[in-house]
Short mmCIF file of C-alpha atoms and ligand atoms in Angstrom, two decimals:
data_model
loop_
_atom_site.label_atom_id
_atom_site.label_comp_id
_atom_site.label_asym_id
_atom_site.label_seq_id
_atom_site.Cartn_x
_atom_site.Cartn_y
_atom_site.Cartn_z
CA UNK J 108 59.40 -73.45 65.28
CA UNK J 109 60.74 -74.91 68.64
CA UNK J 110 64.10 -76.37 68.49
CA UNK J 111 64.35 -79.32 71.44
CA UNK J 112 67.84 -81.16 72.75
CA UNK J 113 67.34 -84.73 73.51
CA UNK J 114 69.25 -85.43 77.34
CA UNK J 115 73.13 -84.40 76.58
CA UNK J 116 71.89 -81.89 73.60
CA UNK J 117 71.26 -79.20 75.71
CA UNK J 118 74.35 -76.57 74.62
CA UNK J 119 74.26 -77.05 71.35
CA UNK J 120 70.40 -76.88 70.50
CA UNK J 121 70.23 -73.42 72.70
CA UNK J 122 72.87 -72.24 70.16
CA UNK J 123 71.01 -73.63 67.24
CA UNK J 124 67.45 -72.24 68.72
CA UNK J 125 70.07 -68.46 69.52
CA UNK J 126 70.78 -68.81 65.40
CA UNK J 127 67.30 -69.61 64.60
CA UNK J 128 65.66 -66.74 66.89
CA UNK J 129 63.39 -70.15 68.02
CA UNK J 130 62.34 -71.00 71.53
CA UNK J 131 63.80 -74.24 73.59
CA UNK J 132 62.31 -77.23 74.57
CA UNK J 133 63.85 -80.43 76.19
CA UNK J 134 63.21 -84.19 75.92
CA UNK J 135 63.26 -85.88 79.07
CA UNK J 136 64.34 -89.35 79.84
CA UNK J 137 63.83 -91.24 82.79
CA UNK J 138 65.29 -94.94 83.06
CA UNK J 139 63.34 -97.37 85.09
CA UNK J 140 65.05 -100.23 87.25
CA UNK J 141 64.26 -102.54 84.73
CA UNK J 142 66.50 -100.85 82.11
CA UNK J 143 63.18 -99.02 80.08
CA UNK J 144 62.97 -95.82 79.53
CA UNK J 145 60.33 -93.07 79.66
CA UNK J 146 60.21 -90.43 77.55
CA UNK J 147 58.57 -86.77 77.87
CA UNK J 148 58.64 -84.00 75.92
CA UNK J 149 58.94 -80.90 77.84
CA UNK J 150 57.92 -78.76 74.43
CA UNK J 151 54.39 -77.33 73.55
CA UNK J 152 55.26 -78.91 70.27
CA UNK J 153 51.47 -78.50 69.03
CA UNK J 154 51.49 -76.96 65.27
CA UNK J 155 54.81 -76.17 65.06
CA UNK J 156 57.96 -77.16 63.21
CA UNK J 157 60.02 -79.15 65.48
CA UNK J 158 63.93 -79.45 65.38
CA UNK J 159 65.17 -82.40 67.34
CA UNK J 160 69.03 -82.46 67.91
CA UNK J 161 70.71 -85.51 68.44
CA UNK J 162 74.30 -86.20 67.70
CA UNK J 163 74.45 -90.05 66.81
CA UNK J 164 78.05 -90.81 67.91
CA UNK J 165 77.62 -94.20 70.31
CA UNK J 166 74.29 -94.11 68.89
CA UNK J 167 72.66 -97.32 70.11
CA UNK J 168 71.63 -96.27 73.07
CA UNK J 169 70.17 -93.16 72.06
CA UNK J 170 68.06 -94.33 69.19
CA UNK J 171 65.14 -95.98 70.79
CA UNK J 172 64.12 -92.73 73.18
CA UNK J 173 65.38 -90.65 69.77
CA UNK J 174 62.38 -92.70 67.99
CA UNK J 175 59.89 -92.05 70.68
CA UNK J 176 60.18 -88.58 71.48
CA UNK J 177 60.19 -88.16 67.02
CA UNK J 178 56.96 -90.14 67.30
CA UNK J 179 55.36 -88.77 70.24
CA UNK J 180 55.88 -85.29 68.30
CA UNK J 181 54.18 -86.44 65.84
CA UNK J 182 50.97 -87.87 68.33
CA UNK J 183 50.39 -84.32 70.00
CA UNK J 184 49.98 -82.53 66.53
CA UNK J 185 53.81 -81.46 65.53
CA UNK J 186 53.40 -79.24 61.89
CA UNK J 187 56.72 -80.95 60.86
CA UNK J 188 58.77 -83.16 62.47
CA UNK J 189 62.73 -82.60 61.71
CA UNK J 190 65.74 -83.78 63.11
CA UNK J 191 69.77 -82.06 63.27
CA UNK J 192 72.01 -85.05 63.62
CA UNK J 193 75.34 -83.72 63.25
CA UNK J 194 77.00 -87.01 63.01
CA UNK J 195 75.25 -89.31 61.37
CA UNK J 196 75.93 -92.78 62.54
CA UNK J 197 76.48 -96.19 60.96
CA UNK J 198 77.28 -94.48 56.90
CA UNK J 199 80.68 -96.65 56.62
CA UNK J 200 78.77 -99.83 56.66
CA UNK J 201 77.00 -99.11 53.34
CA UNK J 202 77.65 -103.16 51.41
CA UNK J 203 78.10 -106.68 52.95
CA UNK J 204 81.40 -106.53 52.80
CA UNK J 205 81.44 -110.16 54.10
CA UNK J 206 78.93 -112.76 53.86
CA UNK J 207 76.03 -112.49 56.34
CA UNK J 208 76.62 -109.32 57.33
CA UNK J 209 73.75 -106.27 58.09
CA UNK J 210 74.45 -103.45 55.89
CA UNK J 211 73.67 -101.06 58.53
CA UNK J 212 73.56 -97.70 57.02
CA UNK J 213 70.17 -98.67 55.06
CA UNK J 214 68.68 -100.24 58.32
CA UNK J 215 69.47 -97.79 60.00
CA UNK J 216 67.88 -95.21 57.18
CA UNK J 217 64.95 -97.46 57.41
CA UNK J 218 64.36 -97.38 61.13
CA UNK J 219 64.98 -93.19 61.32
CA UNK J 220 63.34 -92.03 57.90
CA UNK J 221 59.42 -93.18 58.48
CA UNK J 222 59.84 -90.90 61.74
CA UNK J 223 60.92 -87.60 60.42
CA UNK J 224 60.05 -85.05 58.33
CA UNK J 225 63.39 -84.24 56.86
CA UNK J 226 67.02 -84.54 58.35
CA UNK J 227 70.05 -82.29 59.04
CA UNK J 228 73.81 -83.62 59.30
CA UNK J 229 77.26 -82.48 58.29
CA UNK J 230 79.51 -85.07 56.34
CA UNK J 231 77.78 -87.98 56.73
CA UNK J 232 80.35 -90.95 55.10
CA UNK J 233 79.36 -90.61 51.48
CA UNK J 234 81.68 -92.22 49.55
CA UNK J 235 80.43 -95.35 48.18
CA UNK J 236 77.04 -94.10 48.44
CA UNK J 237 75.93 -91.07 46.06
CA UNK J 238 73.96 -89.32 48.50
CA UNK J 239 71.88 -89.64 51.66
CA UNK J 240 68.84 -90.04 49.39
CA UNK J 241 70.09 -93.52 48.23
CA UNK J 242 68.97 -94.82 51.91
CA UNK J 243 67.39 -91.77 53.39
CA UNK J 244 63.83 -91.80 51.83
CA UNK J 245 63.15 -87.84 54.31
CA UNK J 246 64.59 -85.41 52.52
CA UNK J 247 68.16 -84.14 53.54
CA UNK J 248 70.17 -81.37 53.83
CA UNK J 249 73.68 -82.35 54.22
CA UNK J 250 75.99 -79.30 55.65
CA UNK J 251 79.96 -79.21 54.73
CA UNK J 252 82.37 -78.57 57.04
CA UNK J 253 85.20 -77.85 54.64
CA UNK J 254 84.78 -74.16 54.21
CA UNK J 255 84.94 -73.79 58.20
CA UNK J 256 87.99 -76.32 57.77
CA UNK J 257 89.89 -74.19 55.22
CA UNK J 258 89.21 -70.86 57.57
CA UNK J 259 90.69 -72.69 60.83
CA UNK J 260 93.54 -73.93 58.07
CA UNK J 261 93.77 -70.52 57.05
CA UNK J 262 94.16 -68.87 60.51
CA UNK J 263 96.26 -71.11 62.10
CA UNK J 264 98.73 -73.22 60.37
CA UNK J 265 101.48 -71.33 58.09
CA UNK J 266 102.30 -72.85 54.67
CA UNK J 267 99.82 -75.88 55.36
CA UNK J 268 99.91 -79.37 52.95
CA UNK J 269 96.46 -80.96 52.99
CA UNK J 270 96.63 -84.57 53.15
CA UNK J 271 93.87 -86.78 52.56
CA UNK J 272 94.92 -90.31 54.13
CA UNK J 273 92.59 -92.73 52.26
CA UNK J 274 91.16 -92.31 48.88
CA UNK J 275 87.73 -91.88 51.09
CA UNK J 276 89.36 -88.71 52.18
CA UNK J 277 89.98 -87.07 48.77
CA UNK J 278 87.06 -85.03 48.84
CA UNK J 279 87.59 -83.54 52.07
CA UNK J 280 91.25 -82.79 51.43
CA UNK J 281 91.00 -81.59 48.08
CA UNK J 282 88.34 -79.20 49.16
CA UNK J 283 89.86 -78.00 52.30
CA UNK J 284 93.01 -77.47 50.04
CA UNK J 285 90.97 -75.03 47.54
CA UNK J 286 89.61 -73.15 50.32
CA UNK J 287 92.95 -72.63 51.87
CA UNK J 288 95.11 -71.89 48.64
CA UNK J 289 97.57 -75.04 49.80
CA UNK J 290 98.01 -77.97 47.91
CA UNK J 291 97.34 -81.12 48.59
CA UNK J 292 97.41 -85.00 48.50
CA UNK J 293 96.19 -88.39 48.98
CA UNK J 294 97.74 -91.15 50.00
CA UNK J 295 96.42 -94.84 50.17
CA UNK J 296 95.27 -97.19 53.21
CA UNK J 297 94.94 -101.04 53.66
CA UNK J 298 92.95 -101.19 56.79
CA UNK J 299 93.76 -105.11 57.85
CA UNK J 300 91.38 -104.98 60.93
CA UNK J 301 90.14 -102.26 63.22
CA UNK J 302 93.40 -100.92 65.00
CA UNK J 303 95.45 -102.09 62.06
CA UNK J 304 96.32 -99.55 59.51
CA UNK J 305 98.86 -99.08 56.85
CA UNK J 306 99.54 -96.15 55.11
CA UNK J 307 101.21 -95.85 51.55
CA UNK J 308 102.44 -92.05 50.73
CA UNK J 309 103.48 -91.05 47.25
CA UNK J 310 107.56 -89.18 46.56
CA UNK J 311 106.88 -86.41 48.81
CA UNK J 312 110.52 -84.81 48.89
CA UNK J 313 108.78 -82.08 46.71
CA UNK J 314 106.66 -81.09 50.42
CA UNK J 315 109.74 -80.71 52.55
CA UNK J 316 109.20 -77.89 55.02
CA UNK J 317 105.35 -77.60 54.57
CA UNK J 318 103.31 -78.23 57.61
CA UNK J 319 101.67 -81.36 57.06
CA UNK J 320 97.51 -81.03 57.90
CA UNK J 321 95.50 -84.38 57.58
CA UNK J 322 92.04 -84.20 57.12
CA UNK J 323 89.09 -87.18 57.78
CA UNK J 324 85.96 -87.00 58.40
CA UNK J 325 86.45 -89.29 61.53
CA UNK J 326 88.78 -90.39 64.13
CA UNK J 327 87.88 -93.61 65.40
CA UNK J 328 90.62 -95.68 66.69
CA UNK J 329 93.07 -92.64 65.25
CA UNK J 330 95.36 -95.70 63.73
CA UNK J 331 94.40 -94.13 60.20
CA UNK J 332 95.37 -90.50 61.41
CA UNK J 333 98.25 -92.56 63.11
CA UNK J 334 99.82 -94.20 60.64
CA UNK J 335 99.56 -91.53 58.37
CA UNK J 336 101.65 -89.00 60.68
CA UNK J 337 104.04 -91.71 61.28
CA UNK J 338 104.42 -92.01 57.41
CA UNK J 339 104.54 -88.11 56.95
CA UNK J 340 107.32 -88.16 59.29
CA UNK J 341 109.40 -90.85 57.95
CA UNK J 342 109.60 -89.20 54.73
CA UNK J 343 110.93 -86.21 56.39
CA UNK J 344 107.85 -83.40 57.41
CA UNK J 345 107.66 -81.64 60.13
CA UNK J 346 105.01 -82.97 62.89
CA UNK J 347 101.26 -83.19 61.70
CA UNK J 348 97.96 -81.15 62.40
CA UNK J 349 95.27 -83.43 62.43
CA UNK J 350 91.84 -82.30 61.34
CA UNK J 351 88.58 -84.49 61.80
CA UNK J 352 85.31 -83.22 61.17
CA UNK J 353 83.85 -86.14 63.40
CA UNK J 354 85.59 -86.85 66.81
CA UNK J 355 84.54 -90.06 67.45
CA UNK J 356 87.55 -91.12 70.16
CA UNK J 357 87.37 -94.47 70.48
CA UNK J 358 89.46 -95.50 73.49
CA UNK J 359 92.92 -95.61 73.03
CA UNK J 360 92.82 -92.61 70.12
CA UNK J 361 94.17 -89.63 71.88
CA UNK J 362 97.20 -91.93 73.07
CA UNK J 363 98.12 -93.20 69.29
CA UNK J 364 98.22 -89.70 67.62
CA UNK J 365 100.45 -88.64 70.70
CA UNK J 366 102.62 -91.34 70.14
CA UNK J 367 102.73 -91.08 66.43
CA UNK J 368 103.88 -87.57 67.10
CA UNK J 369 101.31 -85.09 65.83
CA UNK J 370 101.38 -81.77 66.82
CA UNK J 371 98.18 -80.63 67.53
CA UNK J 372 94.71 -81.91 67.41
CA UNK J 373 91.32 -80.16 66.08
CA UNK J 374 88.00 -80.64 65.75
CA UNK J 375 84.88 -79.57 64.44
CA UNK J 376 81.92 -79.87 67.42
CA UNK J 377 79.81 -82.31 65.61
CA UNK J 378 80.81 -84.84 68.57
CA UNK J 379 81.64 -82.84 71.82
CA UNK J 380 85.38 -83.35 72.42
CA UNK J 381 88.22 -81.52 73.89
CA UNK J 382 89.57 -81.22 70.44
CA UNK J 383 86.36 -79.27 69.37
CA UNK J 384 87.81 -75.89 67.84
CA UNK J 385 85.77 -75.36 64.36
CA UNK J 386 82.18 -74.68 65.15
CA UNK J 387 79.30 -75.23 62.55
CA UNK J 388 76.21 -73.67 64.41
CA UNK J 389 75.81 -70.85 61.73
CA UNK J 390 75.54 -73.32 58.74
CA UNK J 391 73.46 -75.68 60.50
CA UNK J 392 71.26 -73.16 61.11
CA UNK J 393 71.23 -72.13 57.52
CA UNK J 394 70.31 -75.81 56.93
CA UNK J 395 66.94 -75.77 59.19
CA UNK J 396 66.09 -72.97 57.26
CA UNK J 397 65.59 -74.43 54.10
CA UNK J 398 63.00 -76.80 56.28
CA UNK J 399 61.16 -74.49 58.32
CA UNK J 400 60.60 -70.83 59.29
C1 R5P H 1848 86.97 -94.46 56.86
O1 R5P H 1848 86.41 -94.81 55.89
C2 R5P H 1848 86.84 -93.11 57.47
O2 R5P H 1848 86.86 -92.09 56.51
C3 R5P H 1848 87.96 -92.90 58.49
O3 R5P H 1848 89.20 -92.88 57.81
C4 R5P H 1848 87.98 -94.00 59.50
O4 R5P H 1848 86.71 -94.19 60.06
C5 R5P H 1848 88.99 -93.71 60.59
O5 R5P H 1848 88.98 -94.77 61.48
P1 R5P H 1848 90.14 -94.99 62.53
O6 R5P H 1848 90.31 -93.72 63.29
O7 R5P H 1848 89.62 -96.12 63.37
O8 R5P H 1848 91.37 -95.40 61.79
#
């Protein structure tokens, strides 16, 4: 096995490759003038099991060298051909919500699946969708975060309520909530465009004095985190811990979960941030495993 960090990868896949005992390779990527790019593997990938890792937050970019250094593996002889995404881009668009629209998370399946062998990534948006499998035709290993969740939960926030802000985050919340003997809830959101956000919360005099902990798989904007703290507040908790598994960060985030008031922000280090805190090296190498030796 060789485990090899596309440009920006470098730190994490030398942990992963530490976890897996496995040696390190690197893809390199030059861009010409023109705006091409050229791509080299600096791996004796020959006969071996090959672990790409690529994080696909901003993933447009990355995709086309991601594609040619998973097919040039391939070309010089690669055993198996495998790839650690720990967030796994473009899940949320999963139907045509309005006419004419490109229901990206199968085209994007489409374009990534003919070029691996099988796939790692942790939490990809399944909630519509069953599993990866309904638009991933590699096989997948999908790794949870919500047991590393619960432990941070555990460690660091006294008499914790998990809150879940959208009915998309009930799974995460109401697992993260088991693992960290707290209870929990859900409340419901009417997203009315993409920094627009409202937040309905349930009678939740019953929670007074509990610290509130919201949980989603990803910040984006942070208006659903937002709004939610906002809410949380206005019915009388104490300032929020936010959790996201995926720290996307779109500009402007950071600035409206300060000014909603939450306490403190964490992260697992799917997407390096400065809110990473929960690291999931050790069950993403249990993942590879179940690919390759
Ligand atoms: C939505 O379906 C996801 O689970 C997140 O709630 C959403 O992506 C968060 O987006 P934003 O931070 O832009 O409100």
């Amino acid at each position: 096995m060789i485990v090899v960090a596309l440009p920006g990868e470098e730190a994490r896949a030398a942990r992963l490759a530490a976890h897996l005992d496995a040696p390190l390779g690197a893809v390199r990527v030059h861009t010409f003038p023109d705006g091409e790019s050229l791509v080299r593997l600096d791996a004796d990938v020959t006969g071996r099991t090959v672990v790409f890792v690529r994080g696909l937050d901003r993933p447009d970019a990355k995709m086309l060298p991601l594609l040619f250094a998973l097919r040039t593996a391939r070309e010089l002889g690669a055993a198996s051909v495998g790839l650690v995404a720990p967030y796994l881009c473009y899940m949320r668009q999963d139907r045509r919500f309005h006419p004419g629209e490109a229901v990206a998370a199968r085209l994007f399946a489409d374009l990534l699946s003919p070029a691996v062998d099988w796939l790692v990534a942790v939490d990809p948006h399944l909630h519509r969708l069953p599993s990866l499998d309904a638009v991933y035709s590699a096989p997948s290993v999908v790794v949870h975060a919500a047991s590393a969740i619960a432990d941070w939960v555990r460690a660091h926030v006294p008499d914790p309520l998990l809150v879940g802000p959208d009915e998309e985050s009930a799974q995460w919340a109401a697992e993260v909530a088991a693992g960290a003997g707290a209870p929990h809830v859900v409340l419901t959101k009417t997203r009315r465009g993409d920094r627009e956000v409202e937040i309905h919360a349930p009678d939740l005099s019953a929670f007074r004095g509990k610290t509130p902990v919201l949980v989603d798989d990803i910040v984006s904007t942070g208006r659903t985190l937002a709004a939610t703290a906002e809410r949380l507040r206005a019915a009388g908790l104490p300032p929020a811990v936010v959790v996201a598994v995926h720290a996307l960060f779109a500009e402007g985030a950071a600035e409206a979960l300060a000014a909603a008031g939450v306490g403190r922000v964490v992260s697992c280090d799917t997407v390096a941030h400065p809110t990473n805190a929960i690291a999931l090296d050790a069950p993403l190498a249990a993942a590879v495993r179940r690919f390759a030796r």
